[in-house]
């Protein structure tokens, strides 16, 4: 799956000014999936702490193209990868951005506020409109575009929660975002995961996400708080509206590649809903869906 996203962002970031028809994409899809080339650089990785608009700093790692242990000069496009709360998987995400750097991109991966070493409190949902995590997604793009060695063209990709934050960024329309690629991303967390069909899932079944995330961030993250909030909001009210991606997709202007799995037991419906909403909003000439026999991975 990582290679599929890499191919999509190569096309989106480098050739976004050229009109591409759905037919052309259909003809070229196998060539995209088969694409490969040797790496041009080595990856130079360091820890960075971007400051958000309220002063909270996030724990991030930055990878840039290098030679002989030193960053090379020049201007490169950037890819933000898997901004999520999964601290114990951080090494995996760092390996991902190292791959971007080896192919001539700057790569950035971060933990959302209140998780890992990121400051702030998680979750922090506003009473109305968007919560702070959404504004963080905007701020990360603009911070990244302003860094030395950036050419100002930023793409974002990620799976599951990382796909959610990519959509958050696209909905916010930061000036330097040029494309996103999402894999098995949610559309409406209430309907996709917590209250499918309006019926509450049981704890320790599909409703085990707070436990898994809590184990990755103990003691900063309490699953019981989230469970309590979900029980307190049994209907699709403003609490859930703040989390939902699908209804806000009319604001998206950049090209989107959505990747979904037919065997995804969490967000199969949401990923398809997002694609269908983008097409319905007239975004079909720059929206693509890649779906196959994959699980939530």
mmCIF file of C-alpha atoms in Angstrom, residues 57-232:
data_model
loop_
_atom_site.group_PDB
_atom_site.id
_atom_site.type_symbol
_atom_site.label_atom_id
_atom_site.label_comp_id
_atom_site.label_asym_id
_atom_site.label_seq_id
_atom_site.Cartn_x
_atom_site.Cartn_y
_atom_site.Cartn_z
ATOM 1 C CA UNK A 57 4.024 22.076 19.932
ATOM 2 C CA UNK A 58 3.720 18.663 18.296
ATOM 3 C CA UNK A 59 6.240 15.842 18.363
ATOM 4 C CA UNK A 60 7.362 15.268 14.771
ATOM 5 C CA UNK A 61 10.187 13.752 12.772
ATOM 6 C CA UNK A 62 11.515 15.341 9.596
ATOM 7 C CA UNK A 63 13.394 13.426 6.889
ATOM 8 C CA UNK A 64 15.244 15.278 4.111
ATOM 9 C CA UNK A 65 17.300 14.103 1.121
ATOM 10 C CA UNK A 66 20.998 13.721 1.871
ATOM 11 C CA UNK A 67 24.372 12.518 0.634
ATOM 12 C CA UNK A 68 27.254 11.251 2.753
ATOM 13 C CA UNK A 69 25.436 11.945 6.001
ATOM 14 C CA UNK A 70 24.575 15.565 5.181
ATOM 15 C CA UNK A 71 21.402 17.214 3.867
ATOM 16 C CA UNK A 72 21.772 18.275 0.240
ATOM 17 C CA UNK A 73 21.010 21.790 -0.960
ATOM 18 C CA UNK A 74 18.033 22.484 -3.171
ATOM 19 C CA UNK A 75 14.269 22.816 -2.967
ATOM 20 C CA UNK A 76 12.084 19.717 -2.607
ATOM 21 C CA UNK A 77 8.354 18.977 -2.396
ATOM 22 C CA UNK A 78 7.172 17.768 0.999
ATOM 23 C CA UNK A 79 4.908 14.916 2.095
ATOM 24 C CA UNK A 80 3.226 14.840 5.489
ATOM 25 C CA UNK A 81 2.725 11.198 6.418
ATOM 26 C CA UNK A 82 0.458 9.542 8.995
ATOM 27 C CA UNK A 83 -0.299 12.258 11.531
ATOM 28 C CA UNK A 84 -1.952 10.136 14.237
ATOM 29 C CA UNK A 85 -1.875 9.165 17.951
ATOM 30 C CA UNK A 86 -0.140 5.798 17.581
ATOM 31 C CA UNK A 87 3.056 6.463 19.512
ATOM 32 C CA UNK A 88 4.308 2.871 19.753
ATOM 33 C CA UNK A 89 4.232 2.626 15.942
ATOM 34 C CA UNK A 90 6.338 5.761 15.534
ATOM 35 C CA UNK A 91 9.377 3.879 14.234
ATOM 36 C CA UNK A 92 7.274 2.474 11.402
ATOM 37 C CA UNK A 93 6.135 5.977 10.411
ATOM 38 C CA UNK A 94 9.704 7.288 10.583
ATOM 39 C CA UNK A 95 10.781 4.522 8.201
ATOM 40 C CA UNK A 96 8.012 5.724 5.878
ATOM 41 C CA UNK A 97 9.264 9.306 5.714
ATOM 42 C CA UNK A 98 12.823 8.046 5.211
ATOM 43 C CA UNK A 99 11.562 6.471 2.002
ATOM 44 C CA UNK A 100 10.142 9.809 0.867
ATOM 45 C CA UNK A 101 13.532 11.456 1.464
ATOM 46 C CA UNK A 102 15.369 8.761 -0.490
ATOM 47 C CA UNK A 103 13.188 9.586 -3.503
ATOM 48 C CA UNK A 104 13.659 13.338 -3.357
ATOM 49 C CA UNK A 105 10.960 14.556 -0.996
ATOM 50 C CA UNK A 106 11.020 16.062 2.453
ATOM 51 C CA UNK A 107 8.939 13.850 4.775
ATOM 52 C CA UNK A 108 7.197 14.763 8.025
ATOM 53 C CA UNK A 109 5.335 12.519 10.484
ATOM 54 C CA UNK A 110 3.748 13.716 13.751
ATOM 55 C CA UNK A 111 1.725 12.604 16.742
ATOM 56 C CA UNK A 112 -1.483 14.563 17.291
ATOM 57 C CA UNK A 113 -1.804 16.849 20.295
ATOM 58 C CA UNK A 114 -2.042 15.138 23.647
ATOM 59 C CA UNK A 115 -0.390 11.907 22.446
ATOM 60 C CA UNK A 116 3.225 10.781 22.507
ATOM 61 C CA UNK A 117 5.460 13.741 23.274
ATOM 62 C CA UNK A 118 3.064 16.251 21.702
ATOM 63 C CA UNK A 119 1.770 18.964 24.003
ATOM 64 C CA UNK A 120 -1.888 19.747 24.587
ATOM 65 C CA UNK A 121 -4.858 17.626 25.538
ATOM 66 C CA UNK A 122 -6.485 14.816 23.587
ATOM 67 C CA UNK A 123 -9.267 14.728 22.711
ATOM 68 C CA UNK A 124 -10.195 18.390 22.439
ATOM 69 C CA UNK A 125 -13.435 18.773 20.526
ATOM 70 C CA UNK A 126 -14.924 22.258 20.195
ATOM 71 C CA UNK A 127 -18.609 22.801 20.837
ATOM 72 C CA UNK A 128 -19.069 23.944 17.266
ATOM 73 C CA UNK A 129 -17.363 23.823 13.873
ATOM 74 C CA UNK A 130 -13.871 22.301 13.899
ATOM 75 C CA UNK A 131 -11.824 21.257 16.916
ATOM 76 C CA UNK A 132 -8.173 22.099 17.427
ATOM 77 C CA UNK A 133 -6.915 18.955 15.734
ATOM 78 C CA UNK A 134 -8.370 20.282 12.470
ATOM 79 C CA UNK A 135 -6.574 23.615 12.784
ATOM 80 C CA UNK A 136 -3.392 21.696 13.626
ATOM 81 C CA UNK A 137 -3.694 19.881 10.287
ATOM 82 C CA UNK A 138 -3.772 23.247 8.518
ATOM 83 C CA UNK A 139 -0.894 24.652 10.567
ATOM 84 C CA UNK A 140 1.361 21.647 9.909
ATOM 85 C CA UNK A 141 1.086 22.108 6.141
ATOM 86 C CA UNK A 142 1.966 25.795 6.347
ATOM 87 C CA UNK A 143 4.804 25.194 8.828
ATOM 88 C CA UNK A 144 6.273 22.525 6.580
ATOM 89 C CA UNK A 145 6.054 24.685 3.454
ATOM 90 C CA UNK A 146 8.048 27.429 5.211
ATOM 91 C CA UNK A 147 10.985 25.176 6.167
ATOM 92 C CA UNK A 148 14.424 25.456 4.547
ATOM 93 C CA UNK A 149 14.688 23.228 1.510
ATOM 94 C CA UNK A 150 10.930 23.226 0.823
ATOM 95 C CA UNK A 151 9.701 24.250 -2.611
ATOM 96 C CA UNK A 152 6.326 25.131 -1.076
ATOM 97 C CA UNK A 153 4.409 22.186 -2.589
ATOM 98 C CA UNK A 154 3.074 19.887 0.140
ATOM 99 C CA UNK A 155 1.172 16.618 -0.196
ATOM 100 C CA UNK A 156 -0.298 14.608 2.661
ATOM 101 C CA UNK A 157 -1.018 10.904 2.992
ATOM 102 C CA UNK A 158 -1.966 8.414 5.652
ATOM 103 C CA UNK A 159 -3.934 5.340 6.592
ATOM 104 C CA UNK A 160 -6.942 5.169 8.941
ATOM 105 C CA UNK A 161 -6.425 8.009 11.463
ATOM 106 C CA UNK A 162 -3.659 9.299 9.187
ATOM 107 C CA UNK A 163 -6.215 9.437 6.389
ATOM 108 C CA UNK A 164 -8.551 11.387 8.658
ATOM 109 C CA UNK A 165 -5.921 14.067 9.318
ATOM 110 C CA UNK A 166 -5.140 14.239 5.584
ATOM 111 C CA UNK A 167 -8.809 14.971 4.913
ATOM 112 C CA UNK A 168 -8.782 17.525 7.729
ATOM 113 C CA UNK A 169 -5.961 19.353 5.995
ATOM 114 C CA UNK A 170 -7.686 19.258 2.606
ATOM 115 C CA UNK A 171 -10.972 20.533 4.035
ATOM 116 C CA UNK A 172 -9.108 23.451 5.622
ATOM 117 C CA UNK A 173 -7.456 24.317 2.280
ATOM 118 C CA UNK A 174 -4.045 25.539 3.454
ATOM 119 C CA UNK A 175 -2.482 27.492 0.574
ATOM 120 C CA UNK A 176 0.512 25.160 0.123
ATOM 121 C CA UNK A 177 -1.343 21.819 0.045
ATOM 122 C CA UNK A 178 -1.414 20.400 -3.497
ATOM 123 C CA UNK A 179 -2.759 16.825 -3.111
ATOM 124 C CA UNK A 180 -3.733 14.143 -0.598
ATOM 125 C CA UNK A 181 -3.830 10.343 -0.634
ATOM 126 C CA UNK A 182 -5.900 8.544 2.005
ATOM 127 C CA UNK A 183 -6.066 4.848 2.805
ATOM 128 C CA UNK A 184 -9.024 3.218 4.613
ATOM 129 C CA UNK A 185 -10.022 6.596 6.070
ATOM 130 C CA UNK A 186 -13.258 7.222 8.006
ATOM 131 C CA UNK A 187 -16.084 9.314 6.651
ATOM 132 C CA UNK A 188 -18.401 9.675 9.625
ATOM 133 C CA UNK A 189 -16.986 8.205 12.838
ATOM 134 C CA UNK A 190 -20.446 7.868 14.408
ATOM 135 C CA UNK A 191 -21.892 5.782 11.559
ATOM 136 C CA UNK A 192 -18.682 4.057 10.469
ATOM 137 C CA UNK A 193 -17.511 2.814 13.820
ATOM 138 C CA UNK A 194 -19.255 3.720 17.065
ATOM 139 C CA UNK A 195 -22.986 3.675 16.235
ATOM 140 C CA UNK A 196 -23.297 1.795 12.936
ATOM 141 C CA UNK A 197 -26.936 1.950 11.930
ATOM 142 C CA UNK A 198 -27.552 3.958 15.111
ATOM 143 C CA UNK A 199 -26.772 0.983 17.394
ATOM 144 C CA UNK A 200 -23.904 1.298 19.895
ATOM 145 C CA UNK A 201 -21.074 -1.203 19.435
ATOM 146 C CA UNK A 202 -19.967 -3.180 22.484
ATOM 147 C CA UNK A 203 -16.719 -2.467 24.279
ATOM 148 C CA UNK A 204 -13.787 -4.715 23.439
ATOM 149 C CA UNK A 205 -15.289 -5.599 20.051
ATOM 150 C CA UNK A 206 -15.108 -3.045 17.232
ATOM 151 C CA UNK A 207 -15.207 -0.474 20.042
ATOM 152 C CA UNK A 208 -11.690 -1.284 21.258
ATOM 153 C CA UNK A 209 -9.962 1.717 19.693
ATOM 154 C CA UNK A 210 -9.673 3.734 22.965
ATOM 155 C CA UNK A 211 -7.980 0.781 24.695
ATOM 156 C CA UNK A 212 -5.450 0.274 21.886
ATOM 157 C CA UNK A 213 -4.679 3.988 21.677
ATOM 158 C CA UNK A 214 -4.526 4.297 25.454
ATOM 159 C CA UNK A 215 -1.960 1.501 25.653
ATOM 160 C CA UNK A 216 0.180 3.386 23.135
ATOM 161 C CA UNK A 217 0.022 6.620 25.145
ATOM 162 C CA UNK A 218 -0.340 5.593 28.796
ATOM 163 C CA UNK A 219 -0.839 7.496 31.065
ATOM 164 C CA UNK A 220 -1.730 10.508 28.881
ATOM 165 C CA UNK A 221 -4.746 8.921 27.227
ATOM 166 C CA UNK A 222 -7.703 7.440 29.125
ATOM 167 C CA UNK A 223 -10.034 5.113 27.205
ATOM 168 C CA UNK A 224 -12.711 5.573 29.866
ATOM 169 C CA UNK A 225 -13.052 9.263 29.097
ATOM 170 C CA UNK A 226 -13.738 8.566 25.443
ATOM 171 C CA UNK A 227 -16.168 5.769 26.210
ATOM 172 C CA UNK A 228 -18.015 8.110 28.538
ATOM 173 C CA UNK A 229 -18.252 10.807 25.889
ATOM 174 C CA UNK A 230 -19.540 8.337 23.322
ATOM 175 C CA UNK A 231 -22.226 7.058 25.705
ATOM 176 C CA UNK A 232 -23.232 10.647 26.479
#
